[in-house]
XYZ file of C-alpha atoms in Angstrom:
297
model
C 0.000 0.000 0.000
C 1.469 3.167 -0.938
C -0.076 6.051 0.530
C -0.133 9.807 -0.445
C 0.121 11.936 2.363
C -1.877 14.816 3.161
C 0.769 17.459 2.198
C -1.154 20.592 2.137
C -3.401 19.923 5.435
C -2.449 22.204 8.060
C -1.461 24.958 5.855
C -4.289 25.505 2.782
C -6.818 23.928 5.227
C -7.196 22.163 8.084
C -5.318 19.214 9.549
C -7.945 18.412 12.262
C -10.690 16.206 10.935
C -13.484 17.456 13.158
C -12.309 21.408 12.597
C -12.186 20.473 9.032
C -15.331 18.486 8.496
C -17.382 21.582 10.692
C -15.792 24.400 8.198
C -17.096 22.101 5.071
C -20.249 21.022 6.419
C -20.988 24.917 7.449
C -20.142 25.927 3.286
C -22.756 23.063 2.129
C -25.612 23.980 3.739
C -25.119 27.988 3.069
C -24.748 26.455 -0.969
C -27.997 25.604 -2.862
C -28.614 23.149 -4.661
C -29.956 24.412 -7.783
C -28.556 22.579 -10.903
C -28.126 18.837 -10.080
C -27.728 16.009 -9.744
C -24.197 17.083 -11.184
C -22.615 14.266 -13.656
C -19.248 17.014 -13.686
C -18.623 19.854 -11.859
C -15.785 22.699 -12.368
C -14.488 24.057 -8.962
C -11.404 25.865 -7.701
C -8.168 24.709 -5.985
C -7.003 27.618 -3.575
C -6.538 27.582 0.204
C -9.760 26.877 1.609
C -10.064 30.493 3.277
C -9.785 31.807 -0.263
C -12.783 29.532 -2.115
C -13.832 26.925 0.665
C -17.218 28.775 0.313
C -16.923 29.160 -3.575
C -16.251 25.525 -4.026
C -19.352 24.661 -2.097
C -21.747 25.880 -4.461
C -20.378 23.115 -6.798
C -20.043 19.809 -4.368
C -23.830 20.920 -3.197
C -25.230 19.717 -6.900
C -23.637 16.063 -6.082
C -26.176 13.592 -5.299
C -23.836 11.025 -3.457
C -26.416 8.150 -3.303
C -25.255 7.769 -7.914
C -21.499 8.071 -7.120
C -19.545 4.917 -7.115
C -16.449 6.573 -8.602
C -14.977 10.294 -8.517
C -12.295 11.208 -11.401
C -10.358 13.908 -10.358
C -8.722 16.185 -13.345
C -6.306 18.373 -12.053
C -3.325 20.616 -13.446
C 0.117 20.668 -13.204
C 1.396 23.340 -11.509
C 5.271 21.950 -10.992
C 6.214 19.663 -13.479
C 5.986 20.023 -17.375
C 3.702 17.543 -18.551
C 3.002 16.805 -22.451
C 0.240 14.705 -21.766
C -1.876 12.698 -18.347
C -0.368 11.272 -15.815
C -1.483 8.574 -12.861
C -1.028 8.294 -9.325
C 1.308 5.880 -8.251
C -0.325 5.925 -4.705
C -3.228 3.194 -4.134
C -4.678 5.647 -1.584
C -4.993 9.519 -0.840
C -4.818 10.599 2.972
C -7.346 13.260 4.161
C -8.118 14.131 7.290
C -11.151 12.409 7.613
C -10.753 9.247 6.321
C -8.396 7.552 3.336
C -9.737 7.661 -0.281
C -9.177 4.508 -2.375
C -7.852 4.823 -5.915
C -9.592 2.395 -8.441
C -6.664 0.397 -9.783
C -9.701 -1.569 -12.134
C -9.769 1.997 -14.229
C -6.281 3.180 -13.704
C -5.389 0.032 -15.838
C -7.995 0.746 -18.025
C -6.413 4.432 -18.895
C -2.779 2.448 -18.925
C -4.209 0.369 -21.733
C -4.623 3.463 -24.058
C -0.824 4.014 -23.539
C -1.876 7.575 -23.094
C -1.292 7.668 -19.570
C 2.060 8.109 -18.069
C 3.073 7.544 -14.224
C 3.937 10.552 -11.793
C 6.179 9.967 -8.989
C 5.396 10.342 -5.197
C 7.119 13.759 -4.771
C 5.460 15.615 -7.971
C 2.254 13.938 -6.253
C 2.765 15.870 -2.844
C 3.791 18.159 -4.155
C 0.850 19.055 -6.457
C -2.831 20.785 -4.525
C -4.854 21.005 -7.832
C -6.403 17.508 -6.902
C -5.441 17.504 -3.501
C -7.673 20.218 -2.427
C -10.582 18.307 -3.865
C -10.038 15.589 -1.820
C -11.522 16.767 1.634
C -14.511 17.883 -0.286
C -15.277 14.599 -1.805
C -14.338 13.143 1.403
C -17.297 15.174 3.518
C -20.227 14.627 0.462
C -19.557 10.933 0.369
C -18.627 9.988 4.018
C -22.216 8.126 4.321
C -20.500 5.683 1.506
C -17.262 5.879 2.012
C -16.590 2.089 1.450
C -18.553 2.361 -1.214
C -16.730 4.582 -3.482
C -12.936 4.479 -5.148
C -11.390 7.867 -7.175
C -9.380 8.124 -10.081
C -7.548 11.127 -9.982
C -5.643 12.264 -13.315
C -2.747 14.936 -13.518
C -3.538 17.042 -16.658
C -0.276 18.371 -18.690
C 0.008 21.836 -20.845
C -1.967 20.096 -23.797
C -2.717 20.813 -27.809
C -5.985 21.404 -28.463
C -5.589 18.309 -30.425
C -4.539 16.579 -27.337
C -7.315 17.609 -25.596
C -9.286 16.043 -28.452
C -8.194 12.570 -27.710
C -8.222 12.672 -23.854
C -11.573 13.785 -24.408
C -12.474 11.117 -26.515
C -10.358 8.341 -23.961
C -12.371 9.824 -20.998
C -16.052 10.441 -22.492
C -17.341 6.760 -21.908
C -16.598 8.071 -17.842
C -18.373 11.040 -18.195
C -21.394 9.203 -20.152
C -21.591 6.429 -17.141
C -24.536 7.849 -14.213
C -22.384 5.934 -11.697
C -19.348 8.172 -12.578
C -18.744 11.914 -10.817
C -15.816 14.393 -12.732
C -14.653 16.764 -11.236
C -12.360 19.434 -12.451
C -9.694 21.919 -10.578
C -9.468 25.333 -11.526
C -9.121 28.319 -10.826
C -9.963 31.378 -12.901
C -7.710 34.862 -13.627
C -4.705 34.843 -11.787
C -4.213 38.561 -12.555
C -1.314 40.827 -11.628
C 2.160 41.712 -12.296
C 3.339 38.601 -10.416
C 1.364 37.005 -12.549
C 2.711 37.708 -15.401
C -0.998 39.004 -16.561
C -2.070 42.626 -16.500
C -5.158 42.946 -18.637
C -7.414 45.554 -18.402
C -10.089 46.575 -20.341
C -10.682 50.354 -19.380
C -14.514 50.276 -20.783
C -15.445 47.449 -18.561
C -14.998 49.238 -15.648
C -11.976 49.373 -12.835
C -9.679 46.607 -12.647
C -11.502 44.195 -10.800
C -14.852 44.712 -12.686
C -12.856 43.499 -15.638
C -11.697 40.927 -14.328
C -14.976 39.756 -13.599
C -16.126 40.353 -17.074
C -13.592 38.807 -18.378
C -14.068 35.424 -16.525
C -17.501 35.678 -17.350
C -16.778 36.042 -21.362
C -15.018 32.454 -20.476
C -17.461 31.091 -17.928
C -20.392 31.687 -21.011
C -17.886 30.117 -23.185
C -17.939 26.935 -21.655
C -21.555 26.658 -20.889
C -22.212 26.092 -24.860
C -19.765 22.936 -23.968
C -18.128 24.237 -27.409
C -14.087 23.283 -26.653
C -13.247 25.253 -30.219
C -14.795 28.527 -29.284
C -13.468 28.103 -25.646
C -9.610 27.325 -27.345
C -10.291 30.564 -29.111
C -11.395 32.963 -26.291
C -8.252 31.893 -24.575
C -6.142 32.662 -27.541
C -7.914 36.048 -27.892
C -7.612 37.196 -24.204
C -4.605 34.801 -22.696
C -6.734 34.576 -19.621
C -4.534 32.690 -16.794
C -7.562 30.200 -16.112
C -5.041 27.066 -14.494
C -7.523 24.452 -14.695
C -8.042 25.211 -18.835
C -6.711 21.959 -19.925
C -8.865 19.668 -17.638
C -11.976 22.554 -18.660
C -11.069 21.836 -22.312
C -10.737 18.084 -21.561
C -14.128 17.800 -20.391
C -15.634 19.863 -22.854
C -13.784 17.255 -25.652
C -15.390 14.654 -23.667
C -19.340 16.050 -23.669
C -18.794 17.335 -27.246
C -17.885 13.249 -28.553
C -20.614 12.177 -26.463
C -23.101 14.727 -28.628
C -21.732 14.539 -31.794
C -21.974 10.297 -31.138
C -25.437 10.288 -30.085
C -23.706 8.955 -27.104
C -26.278 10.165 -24.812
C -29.435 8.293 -24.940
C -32.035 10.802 -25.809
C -30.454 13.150 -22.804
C -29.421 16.830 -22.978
C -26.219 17.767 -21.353
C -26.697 21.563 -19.204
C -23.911 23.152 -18.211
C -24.122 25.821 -15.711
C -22.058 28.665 -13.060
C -23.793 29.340 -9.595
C -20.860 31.052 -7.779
C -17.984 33.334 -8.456
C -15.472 34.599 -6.280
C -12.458 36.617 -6.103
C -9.804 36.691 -3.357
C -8.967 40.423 -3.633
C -10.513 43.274 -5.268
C -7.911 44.696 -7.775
C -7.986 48.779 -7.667
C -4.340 49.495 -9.193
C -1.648 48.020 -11.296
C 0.031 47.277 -7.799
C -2.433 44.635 -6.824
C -3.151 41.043 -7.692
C -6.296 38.471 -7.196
C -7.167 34.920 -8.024
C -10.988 34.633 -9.446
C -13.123 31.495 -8.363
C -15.881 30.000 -10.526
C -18.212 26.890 -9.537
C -19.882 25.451 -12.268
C -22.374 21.418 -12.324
C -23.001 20.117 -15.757
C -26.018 17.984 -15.779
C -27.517 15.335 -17.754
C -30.886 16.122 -18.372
């Protein structure tokens, strides 16, 4: 048994399962549930002080009684990354209680020979799917023998590599048993990061932001990957979590255009958005938050 450790508890959120589990269960029930019960859901990665309550709004939609497995798509923050890569943990530590990785599917995804290995420290090392974790933990604790994860490290990828994960991964999205869930943030926006964008007619700097996001955020509610490739090409917004975004939207665009969907309509929709700072001057810098549930209807 190799187990990942908890590297980020006690400094992006809690280490103290009952502290912890209080905090999340105090988020869900301020969240509605509005749009569910969510097949995918899009939700950020920061410290939990930043978007705990953000990030709500999107684990609320789960229905937890349907979910037998949770794929995790997460960025790469650290490591350069051409393609996926795989845990080589059989478990992920939380603290409140240890999530089981389905090594049925991980050899599945092997089989493709799309699907590389990470090692242990680049796994640590990483929060994108890390700070999913206590989440998931919390919505499924009254199954939690009843449930395994699959979480996926997703590299800087061509939109034609985006194509074919999509493709690999849309037979997940398409089964009701299956829940994806996908890290990311939005704007990262000032000069330390690298990203100073401001469009003077949409208001002061954070109301541009905000507009800006929500160009995106519309984008990806049409579920339409090329126009969503294109809107980042046009504005360079520093969304992290575009690869796994354009991954999934790969994934529910094969699954229309392959009648793979039974007669069902796929609805994609926001219900929170967030930023950690209001940005007045050139001086300051903010991270932007965005909860989204896509829905099979």
């Amino acid at each position: 048994m190799s187990v990942r450790r908890a590297s980020h508890a006690g400094s992006w959120y809690s280490d103290s399962g009952k502290e912890l589990s209080k905090q999340l269960e105090g988020w869900l029930s301020a969240a509605d549930l509005s749009h569910g019960p969510a097949r995918a859901i899009i939700a950020p990665h920061a410290g939990y002080q930043y978007c705990g309550a953000c990030e709500a709004f999107a684990y609320r939609q789960v229905s937890p009684v349907c979910v037998k497995r949770v794929f995790i798509y997460g960025p790469s923050h650290h490591v350069r990354l051409a393609g996926c890569a795989l845990s080589s943990a059989t478990k992920y530590r939380t603290p409140l209680y240890d999530l089981k990785i389905d090594t049925q599917i991980y050899a599945e995804l092997e089989s493709t020979g799309h699907f590389e290995r990470m090692n242990m420290t680049v796994d640590e090392d990483e929060h994108s799917i890390e700070m999913h974790l206590p989440y998931i933990a919390k919505i499924m604790e009254d199954y939690k023998d009843k449930f395994t994860i699959v979480p996926i490290l997703v590299g800087s990828l061509s939109p034609e590599k985006e194509a074919l994960y999509g493709k690999v991964l849309a037979k997940y999205l398409a089964d009701p048993q299956n829940l994806i869930v996908v890290s990311s943030d939005f704007c990262h926006w000032g000069q330390r990061f690298r990203y100073t964008f401001h469009e003077r007619s949409w208001g002061p700097i954070h109301q541009s932001i905000e507009t800006l996001d929500r160009k995106g955020m519309d984008i990806i509610e049409t579920l339409n990957p090329s126009a969503f490739t294109d809107y980042l090409k046009k504005y360079g917004n520093t969304i992290c979590g575009r690869h796994p975004i354009g991954v999934l939207l790969q994934s529910a665009a094969h699954l229309i255009k392959e009648g793979g969907l039974n007669g069902e309509k796929l609805s994609m929709k926001f219900l929170q958005y967030a930023q950690s700072n209001k940005c007045c001057n050139t001086s300051d810098s903010s991270v932007s938050y965005a909860s989204a549930a896509l829905v099979f209807e």
